[in-house]
Short mmCIF file of C-alpha atoms and ligand atoms in Angstrom, two decimals:
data_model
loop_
_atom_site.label_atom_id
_atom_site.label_comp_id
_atom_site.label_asym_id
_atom_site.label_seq_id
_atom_site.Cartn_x
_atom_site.Cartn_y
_atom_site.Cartn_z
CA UNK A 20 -39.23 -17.74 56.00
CA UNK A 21 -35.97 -18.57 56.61
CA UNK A 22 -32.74 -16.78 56.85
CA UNK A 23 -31.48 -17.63 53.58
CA UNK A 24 -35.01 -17.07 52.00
CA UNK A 25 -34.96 -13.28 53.53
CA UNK A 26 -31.61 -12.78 52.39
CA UNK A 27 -32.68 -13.60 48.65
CA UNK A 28 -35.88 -11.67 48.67
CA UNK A 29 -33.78 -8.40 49.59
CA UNK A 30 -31.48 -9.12 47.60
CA UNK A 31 -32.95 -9.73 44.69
CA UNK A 32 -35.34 -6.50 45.83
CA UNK A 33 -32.18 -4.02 45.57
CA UNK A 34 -31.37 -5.56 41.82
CA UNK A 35 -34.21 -4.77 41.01
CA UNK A 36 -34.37 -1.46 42.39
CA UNK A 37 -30.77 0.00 41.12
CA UNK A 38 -31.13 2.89 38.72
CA UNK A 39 -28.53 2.64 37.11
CA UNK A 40 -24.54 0.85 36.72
CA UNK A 41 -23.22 2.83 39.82
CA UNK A 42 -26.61 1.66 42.04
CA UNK A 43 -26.12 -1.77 40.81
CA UNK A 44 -22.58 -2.62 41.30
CA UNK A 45 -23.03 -1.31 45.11
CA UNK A 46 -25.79 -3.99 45.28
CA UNK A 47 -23.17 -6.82 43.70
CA UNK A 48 -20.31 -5.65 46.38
CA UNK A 49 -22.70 -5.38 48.93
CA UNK A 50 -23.72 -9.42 48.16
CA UNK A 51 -21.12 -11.00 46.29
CA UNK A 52 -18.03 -8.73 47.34
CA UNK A 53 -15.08 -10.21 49.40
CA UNK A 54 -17.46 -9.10 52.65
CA UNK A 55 -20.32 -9.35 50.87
CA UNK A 56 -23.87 -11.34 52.62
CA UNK A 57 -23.56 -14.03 50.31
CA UNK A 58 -20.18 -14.62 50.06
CA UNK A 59 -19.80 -14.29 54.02
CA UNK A 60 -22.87 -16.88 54.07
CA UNK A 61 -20.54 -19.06 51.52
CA UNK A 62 -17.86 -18.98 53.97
CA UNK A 63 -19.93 -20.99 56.86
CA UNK A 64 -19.85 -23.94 54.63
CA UNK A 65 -16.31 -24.25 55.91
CA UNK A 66 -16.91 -25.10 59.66
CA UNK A 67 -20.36 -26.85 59.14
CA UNK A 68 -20.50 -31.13 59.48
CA UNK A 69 -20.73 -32.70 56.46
CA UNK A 70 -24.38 -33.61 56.90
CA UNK A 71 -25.21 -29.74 57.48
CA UNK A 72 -23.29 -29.08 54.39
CA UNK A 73 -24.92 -31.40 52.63
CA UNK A 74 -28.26 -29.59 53.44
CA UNK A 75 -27.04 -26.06 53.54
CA UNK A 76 -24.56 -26.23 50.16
CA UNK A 77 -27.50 -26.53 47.88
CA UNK A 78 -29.38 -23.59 49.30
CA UNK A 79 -26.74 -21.16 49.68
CA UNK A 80 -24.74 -22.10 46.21
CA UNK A 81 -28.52 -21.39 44.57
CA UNK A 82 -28.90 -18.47 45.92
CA UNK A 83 -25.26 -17.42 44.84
CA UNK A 84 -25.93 -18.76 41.19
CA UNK A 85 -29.77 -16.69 41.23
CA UNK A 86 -28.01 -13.18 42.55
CA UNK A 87 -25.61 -13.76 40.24
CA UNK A 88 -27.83 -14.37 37.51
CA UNK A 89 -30.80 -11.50 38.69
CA UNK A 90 -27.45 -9.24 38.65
CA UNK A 91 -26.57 -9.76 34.92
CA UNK A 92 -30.17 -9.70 33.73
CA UNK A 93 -30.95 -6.05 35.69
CA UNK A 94 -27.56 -4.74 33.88
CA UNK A 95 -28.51 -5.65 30.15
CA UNK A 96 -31.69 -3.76 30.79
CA UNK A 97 -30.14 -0.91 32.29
CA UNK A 98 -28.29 -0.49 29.17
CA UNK A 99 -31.20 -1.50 26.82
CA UNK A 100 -32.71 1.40 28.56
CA UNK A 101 -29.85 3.59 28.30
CA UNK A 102 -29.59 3.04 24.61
CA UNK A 103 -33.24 3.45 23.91
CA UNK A 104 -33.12 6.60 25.97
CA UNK A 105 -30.13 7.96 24.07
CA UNK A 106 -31.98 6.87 20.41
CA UNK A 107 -35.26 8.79 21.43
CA UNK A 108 -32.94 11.56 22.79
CA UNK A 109 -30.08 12.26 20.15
CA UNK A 110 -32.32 11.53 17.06
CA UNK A 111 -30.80 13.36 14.24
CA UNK A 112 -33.39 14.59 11.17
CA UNK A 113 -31.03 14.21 8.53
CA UNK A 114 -34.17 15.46 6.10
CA UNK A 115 -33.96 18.62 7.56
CA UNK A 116 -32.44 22.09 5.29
CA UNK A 117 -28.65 22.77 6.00
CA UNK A 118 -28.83 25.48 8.66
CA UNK A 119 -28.27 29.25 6.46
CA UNK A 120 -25.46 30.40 9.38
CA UNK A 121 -23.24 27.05 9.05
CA UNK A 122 -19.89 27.77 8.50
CA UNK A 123 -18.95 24.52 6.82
CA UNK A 124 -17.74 24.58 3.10
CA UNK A 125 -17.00 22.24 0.47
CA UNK A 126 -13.43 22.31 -0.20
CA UNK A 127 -12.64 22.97 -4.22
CA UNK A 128 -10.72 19.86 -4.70
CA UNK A 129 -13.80 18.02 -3.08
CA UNK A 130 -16.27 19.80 -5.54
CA UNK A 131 -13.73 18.69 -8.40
CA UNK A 132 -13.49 15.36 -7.61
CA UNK A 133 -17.57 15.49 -7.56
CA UNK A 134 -17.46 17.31 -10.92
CA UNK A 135 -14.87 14.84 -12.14
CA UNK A 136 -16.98 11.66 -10.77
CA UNK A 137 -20.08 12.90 -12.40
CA UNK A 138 -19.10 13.50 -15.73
CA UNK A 139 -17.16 10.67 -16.14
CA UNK A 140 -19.91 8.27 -14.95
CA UNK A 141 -22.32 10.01 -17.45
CA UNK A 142 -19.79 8.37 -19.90
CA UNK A 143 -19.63 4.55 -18.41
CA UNK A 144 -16.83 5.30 -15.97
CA UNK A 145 -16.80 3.95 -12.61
CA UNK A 146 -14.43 5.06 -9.99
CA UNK A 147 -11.65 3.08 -8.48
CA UNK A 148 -9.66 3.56 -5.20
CA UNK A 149 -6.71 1.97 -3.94
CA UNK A 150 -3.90 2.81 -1.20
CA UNK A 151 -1.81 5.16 -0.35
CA UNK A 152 1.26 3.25 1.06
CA UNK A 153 1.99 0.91 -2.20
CA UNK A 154 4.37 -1.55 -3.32
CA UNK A 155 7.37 -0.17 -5.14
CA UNK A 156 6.27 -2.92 -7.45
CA UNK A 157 2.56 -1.67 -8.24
CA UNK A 158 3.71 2.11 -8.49
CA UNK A 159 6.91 1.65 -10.61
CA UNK A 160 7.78 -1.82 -12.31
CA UNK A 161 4.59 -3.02 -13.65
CA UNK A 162 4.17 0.59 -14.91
CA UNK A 163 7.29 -0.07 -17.33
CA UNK A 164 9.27 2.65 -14.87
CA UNK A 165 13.26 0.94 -15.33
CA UNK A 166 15.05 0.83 -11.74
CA UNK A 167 17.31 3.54 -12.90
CA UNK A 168 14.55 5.91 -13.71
CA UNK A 169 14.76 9.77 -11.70
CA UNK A 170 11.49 9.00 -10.34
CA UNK A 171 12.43 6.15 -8.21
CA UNK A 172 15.54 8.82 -7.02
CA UNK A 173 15.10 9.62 -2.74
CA UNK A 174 14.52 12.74 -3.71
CA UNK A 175 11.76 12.53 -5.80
CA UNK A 176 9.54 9.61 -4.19
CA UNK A 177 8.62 9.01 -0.54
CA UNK A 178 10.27 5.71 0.72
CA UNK A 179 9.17 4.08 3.75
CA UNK A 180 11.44 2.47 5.65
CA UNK A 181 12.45 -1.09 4.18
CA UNK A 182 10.36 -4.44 4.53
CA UNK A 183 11.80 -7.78 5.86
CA UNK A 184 12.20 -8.91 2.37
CA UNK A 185 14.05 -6.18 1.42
CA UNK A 186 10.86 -4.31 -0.93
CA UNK A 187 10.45 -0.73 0.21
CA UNK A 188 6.81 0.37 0.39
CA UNK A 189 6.41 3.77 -1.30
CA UNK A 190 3.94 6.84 -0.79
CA UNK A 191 2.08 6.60 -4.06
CA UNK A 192 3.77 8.76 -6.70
CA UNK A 193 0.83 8.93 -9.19
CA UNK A 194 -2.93 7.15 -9.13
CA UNK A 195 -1.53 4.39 -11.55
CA UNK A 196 -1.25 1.65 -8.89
CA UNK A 197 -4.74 1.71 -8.54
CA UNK A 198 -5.32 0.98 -12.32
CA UNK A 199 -2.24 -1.45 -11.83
CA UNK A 200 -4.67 -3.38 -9.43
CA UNK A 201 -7.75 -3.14 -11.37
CA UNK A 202 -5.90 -4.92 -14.75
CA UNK A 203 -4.79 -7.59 -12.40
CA UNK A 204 -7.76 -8.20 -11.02
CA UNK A 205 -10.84 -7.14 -13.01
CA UNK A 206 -11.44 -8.80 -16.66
CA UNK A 207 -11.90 -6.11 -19.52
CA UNK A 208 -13.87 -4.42 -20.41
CA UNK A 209 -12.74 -1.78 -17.95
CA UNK A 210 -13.46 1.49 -17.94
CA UNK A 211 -12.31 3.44 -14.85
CA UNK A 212 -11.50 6.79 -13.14
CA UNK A 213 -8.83 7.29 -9.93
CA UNK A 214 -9.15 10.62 -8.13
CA UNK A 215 -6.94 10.21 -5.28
CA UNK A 216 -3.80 11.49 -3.13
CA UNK A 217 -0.49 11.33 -4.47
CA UNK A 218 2.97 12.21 -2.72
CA UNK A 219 6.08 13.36 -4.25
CA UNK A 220 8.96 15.28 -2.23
CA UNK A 221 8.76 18.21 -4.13
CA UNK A 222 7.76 21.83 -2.42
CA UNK A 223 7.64 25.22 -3.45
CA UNK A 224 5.17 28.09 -4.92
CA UNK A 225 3.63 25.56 -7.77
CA UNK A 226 4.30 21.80 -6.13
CA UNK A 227 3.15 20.15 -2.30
CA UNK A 228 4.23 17.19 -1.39
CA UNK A 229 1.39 16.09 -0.99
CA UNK A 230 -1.00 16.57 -4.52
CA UNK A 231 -4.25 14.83 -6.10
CA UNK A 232 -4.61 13.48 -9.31
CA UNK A 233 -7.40 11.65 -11.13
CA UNK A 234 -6.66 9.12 -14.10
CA UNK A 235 -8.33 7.08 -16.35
CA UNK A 236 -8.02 4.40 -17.92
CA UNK A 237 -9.60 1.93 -20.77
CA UNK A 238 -9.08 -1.03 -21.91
CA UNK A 239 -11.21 -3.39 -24.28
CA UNK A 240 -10.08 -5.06 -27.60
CA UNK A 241 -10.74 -2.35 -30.07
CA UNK A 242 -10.66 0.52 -28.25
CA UNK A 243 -8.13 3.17 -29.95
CA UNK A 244 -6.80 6.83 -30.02
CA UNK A 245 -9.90 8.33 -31.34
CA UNK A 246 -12.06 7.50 -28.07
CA UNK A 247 -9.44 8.88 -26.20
CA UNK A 248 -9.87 12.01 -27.76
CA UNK A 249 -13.16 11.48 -27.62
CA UNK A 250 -13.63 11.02 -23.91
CA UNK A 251 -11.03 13.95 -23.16
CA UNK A 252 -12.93 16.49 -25.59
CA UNK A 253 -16.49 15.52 -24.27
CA UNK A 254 -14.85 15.61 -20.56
CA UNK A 255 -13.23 19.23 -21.36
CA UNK A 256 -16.45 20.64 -22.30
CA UNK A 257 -18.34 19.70 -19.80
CA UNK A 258 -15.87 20.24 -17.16
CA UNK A 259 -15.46 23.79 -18.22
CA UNK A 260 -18.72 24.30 -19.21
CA UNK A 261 -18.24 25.47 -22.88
CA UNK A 262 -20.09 24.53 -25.71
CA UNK A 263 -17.40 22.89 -27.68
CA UNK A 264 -13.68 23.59 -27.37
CA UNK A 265 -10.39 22.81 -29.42
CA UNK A 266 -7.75 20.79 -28.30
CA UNK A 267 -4.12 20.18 -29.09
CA UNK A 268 -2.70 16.52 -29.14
CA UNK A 269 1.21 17.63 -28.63
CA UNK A 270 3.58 14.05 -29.09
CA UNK A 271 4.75 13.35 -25.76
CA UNK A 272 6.38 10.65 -23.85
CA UNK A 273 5.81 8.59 -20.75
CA UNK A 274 7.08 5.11 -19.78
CA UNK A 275 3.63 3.51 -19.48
CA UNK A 276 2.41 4.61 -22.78
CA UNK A 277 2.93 4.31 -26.58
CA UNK A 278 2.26 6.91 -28.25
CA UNK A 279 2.22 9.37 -25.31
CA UNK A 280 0.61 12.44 -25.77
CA UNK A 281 0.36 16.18 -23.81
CA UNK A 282 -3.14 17.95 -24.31
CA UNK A 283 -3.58 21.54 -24.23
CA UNK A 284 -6.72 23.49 -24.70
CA UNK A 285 -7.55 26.64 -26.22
CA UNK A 286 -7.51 29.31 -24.51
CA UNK A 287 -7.71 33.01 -24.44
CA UNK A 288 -5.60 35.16 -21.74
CA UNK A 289 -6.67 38.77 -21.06
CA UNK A 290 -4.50 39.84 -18.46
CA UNK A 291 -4.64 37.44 -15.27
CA UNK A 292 -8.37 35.95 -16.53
CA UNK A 293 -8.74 32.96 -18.44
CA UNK A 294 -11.47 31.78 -20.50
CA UNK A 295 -11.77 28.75 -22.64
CA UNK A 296 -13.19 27.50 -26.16
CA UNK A 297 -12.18 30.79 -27.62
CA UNK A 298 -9.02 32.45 -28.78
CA UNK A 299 -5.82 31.65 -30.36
CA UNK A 300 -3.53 30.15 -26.97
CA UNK A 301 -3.44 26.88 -25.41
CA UNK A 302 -2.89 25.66 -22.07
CA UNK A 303 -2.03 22.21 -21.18
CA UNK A 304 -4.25 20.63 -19.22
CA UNK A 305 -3.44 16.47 -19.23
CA UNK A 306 -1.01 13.80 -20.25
CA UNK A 307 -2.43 10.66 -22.01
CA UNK A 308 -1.86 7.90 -24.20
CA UNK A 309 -2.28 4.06 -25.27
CA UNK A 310 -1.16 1.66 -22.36
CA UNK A 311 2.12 0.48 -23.61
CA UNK A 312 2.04 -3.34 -24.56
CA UNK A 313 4.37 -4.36 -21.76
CA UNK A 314 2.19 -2.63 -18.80
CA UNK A 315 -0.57 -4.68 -20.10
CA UNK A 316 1.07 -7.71 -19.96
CA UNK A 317 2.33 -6.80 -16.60
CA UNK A 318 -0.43 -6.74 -15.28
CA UNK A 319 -1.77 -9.93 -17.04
CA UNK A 320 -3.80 -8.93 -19.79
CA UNK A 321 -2.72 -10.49 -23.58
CA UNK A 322 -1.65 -7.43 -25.63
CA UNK A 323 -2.30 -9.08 -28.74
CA UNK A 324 -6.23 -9.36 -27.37
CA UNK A 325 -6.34 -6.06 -25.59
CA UNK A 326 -5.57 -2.61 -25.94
CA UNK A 327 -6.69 1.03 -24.25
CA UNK A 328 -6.05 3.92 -23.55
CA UNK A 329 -4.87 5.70 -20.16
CA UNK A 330 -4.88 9.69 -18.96
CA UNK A 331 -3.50 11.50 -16.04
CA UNK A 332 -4.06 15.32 -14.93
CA UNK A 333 -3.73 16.97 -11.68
CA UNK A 334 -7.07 17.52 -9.44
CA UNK A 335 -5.60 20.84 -7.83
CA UNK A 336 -4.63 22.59 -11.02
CA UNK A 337 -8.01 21.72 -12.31
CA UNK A 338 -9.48 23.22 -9.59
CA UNK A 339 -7.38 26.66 -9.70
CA UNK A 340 -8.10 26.55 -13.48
CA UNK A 341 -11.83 26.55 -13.10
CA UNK A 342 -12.37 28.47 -10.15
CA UNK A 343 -9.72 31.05 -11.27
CA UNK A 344 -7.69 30.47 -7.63
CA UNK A 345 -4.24 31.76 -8.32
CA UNK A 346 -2.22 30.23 -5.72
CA UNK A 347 -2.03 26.23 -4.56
CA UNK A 348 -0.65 26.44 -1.16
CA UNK A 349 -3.71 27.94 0.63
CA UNK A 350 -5.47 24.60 -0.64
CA UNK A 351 -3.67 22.98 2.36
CA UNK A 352 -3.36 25.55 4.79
CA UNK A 353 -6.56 25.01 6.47
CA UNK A 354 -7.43 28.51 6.50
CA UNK A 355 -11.36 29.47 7.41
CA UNK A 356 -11.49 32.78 5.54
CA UNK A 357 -9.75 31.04 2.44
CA UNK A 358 -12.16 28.06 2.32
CA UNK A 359 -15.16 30.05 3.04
CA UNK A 360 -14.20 32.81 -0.21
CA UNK A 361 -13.45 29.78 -2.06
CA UNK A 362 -15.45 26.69 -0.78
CA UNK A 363 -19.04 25.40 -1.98
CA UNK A 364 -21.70 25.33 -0.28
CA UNK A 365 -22.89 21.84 1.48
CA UNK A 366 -25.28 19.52 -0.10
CA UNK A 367 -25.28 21.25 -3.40
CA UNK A 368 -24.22 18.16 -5.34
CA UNK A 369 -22.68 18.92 -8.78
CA UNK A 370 -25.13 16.55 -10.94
CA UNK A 371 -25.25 16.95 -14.86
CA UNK A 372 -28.77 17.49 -14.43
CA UNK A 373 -28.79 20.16 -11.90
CA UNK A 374 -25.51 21.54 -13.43
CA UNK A 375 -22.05 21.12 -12.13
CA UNK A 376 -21.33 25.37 -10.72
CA UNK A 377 -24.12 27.58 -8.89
C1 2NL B 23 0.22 13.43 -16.34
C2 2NL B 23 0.24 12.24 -17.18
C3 2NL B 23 -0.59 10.05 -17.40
C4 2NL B 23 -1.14 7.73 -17.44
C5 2NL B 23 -1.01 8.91 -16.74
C6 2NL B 23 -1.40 5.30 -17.06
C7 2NL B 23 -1.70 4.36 -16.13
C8 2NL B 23 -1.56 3.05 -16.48
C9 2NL B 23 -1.13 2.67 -17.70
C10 2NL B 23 -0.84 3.65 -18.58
CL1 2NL B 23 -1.91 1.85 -15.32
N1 2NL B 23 -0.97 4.96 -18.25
N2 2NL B 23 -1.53 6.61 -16.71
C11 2NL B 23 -0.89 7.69 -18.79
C12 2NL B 23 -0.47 8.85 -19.44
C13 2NL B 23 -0.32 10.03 -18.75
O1 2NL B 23 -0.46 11.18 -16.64
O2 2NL B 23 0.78 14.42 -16.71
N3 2NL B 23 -0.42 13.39 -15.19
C14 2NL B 23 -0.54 14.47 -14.29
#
């Protein structure tokens, strides 16, 4: 056997005997490194005659192209092996029971926005997300909002810093963008719901600056004022989980709709408890109305071939309303002992079958 053949077979034995990455590269430096066997072989091509070379350059270059390539093969399998180890290793059962002593909870607004999700696609709703950075364009114009309205003041909206062409991207002030997008994009009929984070500079005992709304919003070409009610009496009741409830359609305004309308429920108060579909008060509870004529043509549809109706209320105060939670800035605080008094249990989905609170 000759040098070069010996040189090979050892070689090519120490590939295949490295354990592992750190075994195999000491085999590759040991070869192919700048003193490497191979590579110091390689450099004896140099002072050899050109008939020598001629018989020598073939063996030697083959033998650099086969370590080379036994080197590459050994470390895919390493990690093929790795990988398989770590599958049959970190398996997770995800069949198995919760575990009774985790700590985790569901946070409420998470539970609402489940609540909220399920009810509304018991009713044909689907949901709709968008972004949270949006275009001053999507979150104000097309939404009928005039540049001289107080919600585009610095004080009330978060402005990023300006773009090259002179638009200034905005923190979303409301979930209307997203139905912005949908009209533009999606033919009627539509029938949507937008839970989602919303940002307005604004803090103190009742207001973050940071918030979550849902809306909704439909549009087909007959749809009218009584579905709205409709939809917001059949969502009240099941949302609150009364049998039937009354509810107050108070004329109201916004720029994006016409008529506009604020919608309390009735209510009774006995001291700092609440309960509702019984008694003589009323509490608001959302803002609503038929998309204005101009939004819908903002957003391309033909207002003399569609109308709908839109609604807005805020996630958090639903969520202190139901679960009788008196004060909104623990919802952000991150605090264990608050989310574990008021959290939900994981994996107990709110369904309409199974019922929405355990
Ligand atoms: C409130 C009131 C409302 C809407 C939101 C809307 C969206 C589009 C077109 C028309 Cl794209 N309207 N949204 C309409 C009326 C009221 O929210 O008090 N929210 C907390």
């Amino acid at each position: 056997m000759s040098e070069i053949e010996k040189l090979e077979q050892a070689t090519l034995a120490a590939i295949s005997g490295a354990g592992d990455d750190a075994a195999l590269e000491a085999v590759r430096v040991s070869a192919l490194g700048k003193k490497g066997s191979v590579s110091e072989l390689l450099k004896t091509l140099g002072s050899m005659s050109p008939d020598e070379r001629k018989v020598q350059g073939p063996l030697i270059n083959g033998l650099r192209d086969r370590v080379t390539a036994a080197l590459a093969a050994r470390k895919s399998d390493l990690a093929d092996a790795d990988l398989n180890k770590r599958l049959e290793t970190e398996r997770v059962d995800v069949t198995l029971p919760a575990r009774p002593e985790s700590q985790g909870r569901i946070h409420p607004i998470t539970q609402v926005m489940d609540e909220l999700t399920a009810i509304f696609a018991d009713m044909g709703f689907s949901v709709a997300e968008g972004p949270d950075i949006e275009f001053d364009d999507f979150n104000f114009t097309k939404l009928n909002i005039p540049p001289e309205h107080p919600a585009r003041q610095m004080h009330d909206t978060f402005y990023m810093a300006p773009q090259k062409d002179g638009s200034r991207p905005v923190l979303r002030t409301h979930t209307s963008p997203v139905q912005v997008r949908t009209m533009m994009s999606q033919k009627p009929p539509i029938r949507i719901i937008v839970p989602g984070r919303t940002y307005r500079s604004d803090s103190d005992q009742t207001h973050t600056p940071m918030f979550h709304q849902v809306e909704g919003l439909v549009i087909d070409q007959t749809t009218h004022m009584g579905h709205l009610k409709w939809v917001l009496e059949e969502f009240c009741k099941a949302f609150f989980e009364v049998p039937k409830v009354t509810m107050r359609f108070r004329p109201s305004y916004f720029p994006f709709t016409e008529p506009s309308a604020e919608v309390d429920m009735q209510c009774e108060r006995r001291g700092n408890e609440i309960r509702f579909g019984e008694g003589n008060d009323w509490l608001e509870i959302l803002g609503c109305g038929m998309v204005h004529p101009k939004v819908l043509e903002n957003c391309g549809l033909d207002p003399e071939r569609y109308q709908g109706f839109a609604f807005g209320a805020g996630i958090d105060r639903l969520a202190m309303l139901k679960y009788g939670i008196p004060d909104l800035r623990p919802f952000f605080e991150s605090d264990l002992r608050w989310l574990r008094h008021y959290g939900f249990a994981a994996l107990d989905f709110p369904t309409l079958a199974g019922g929405l609170a355990r």
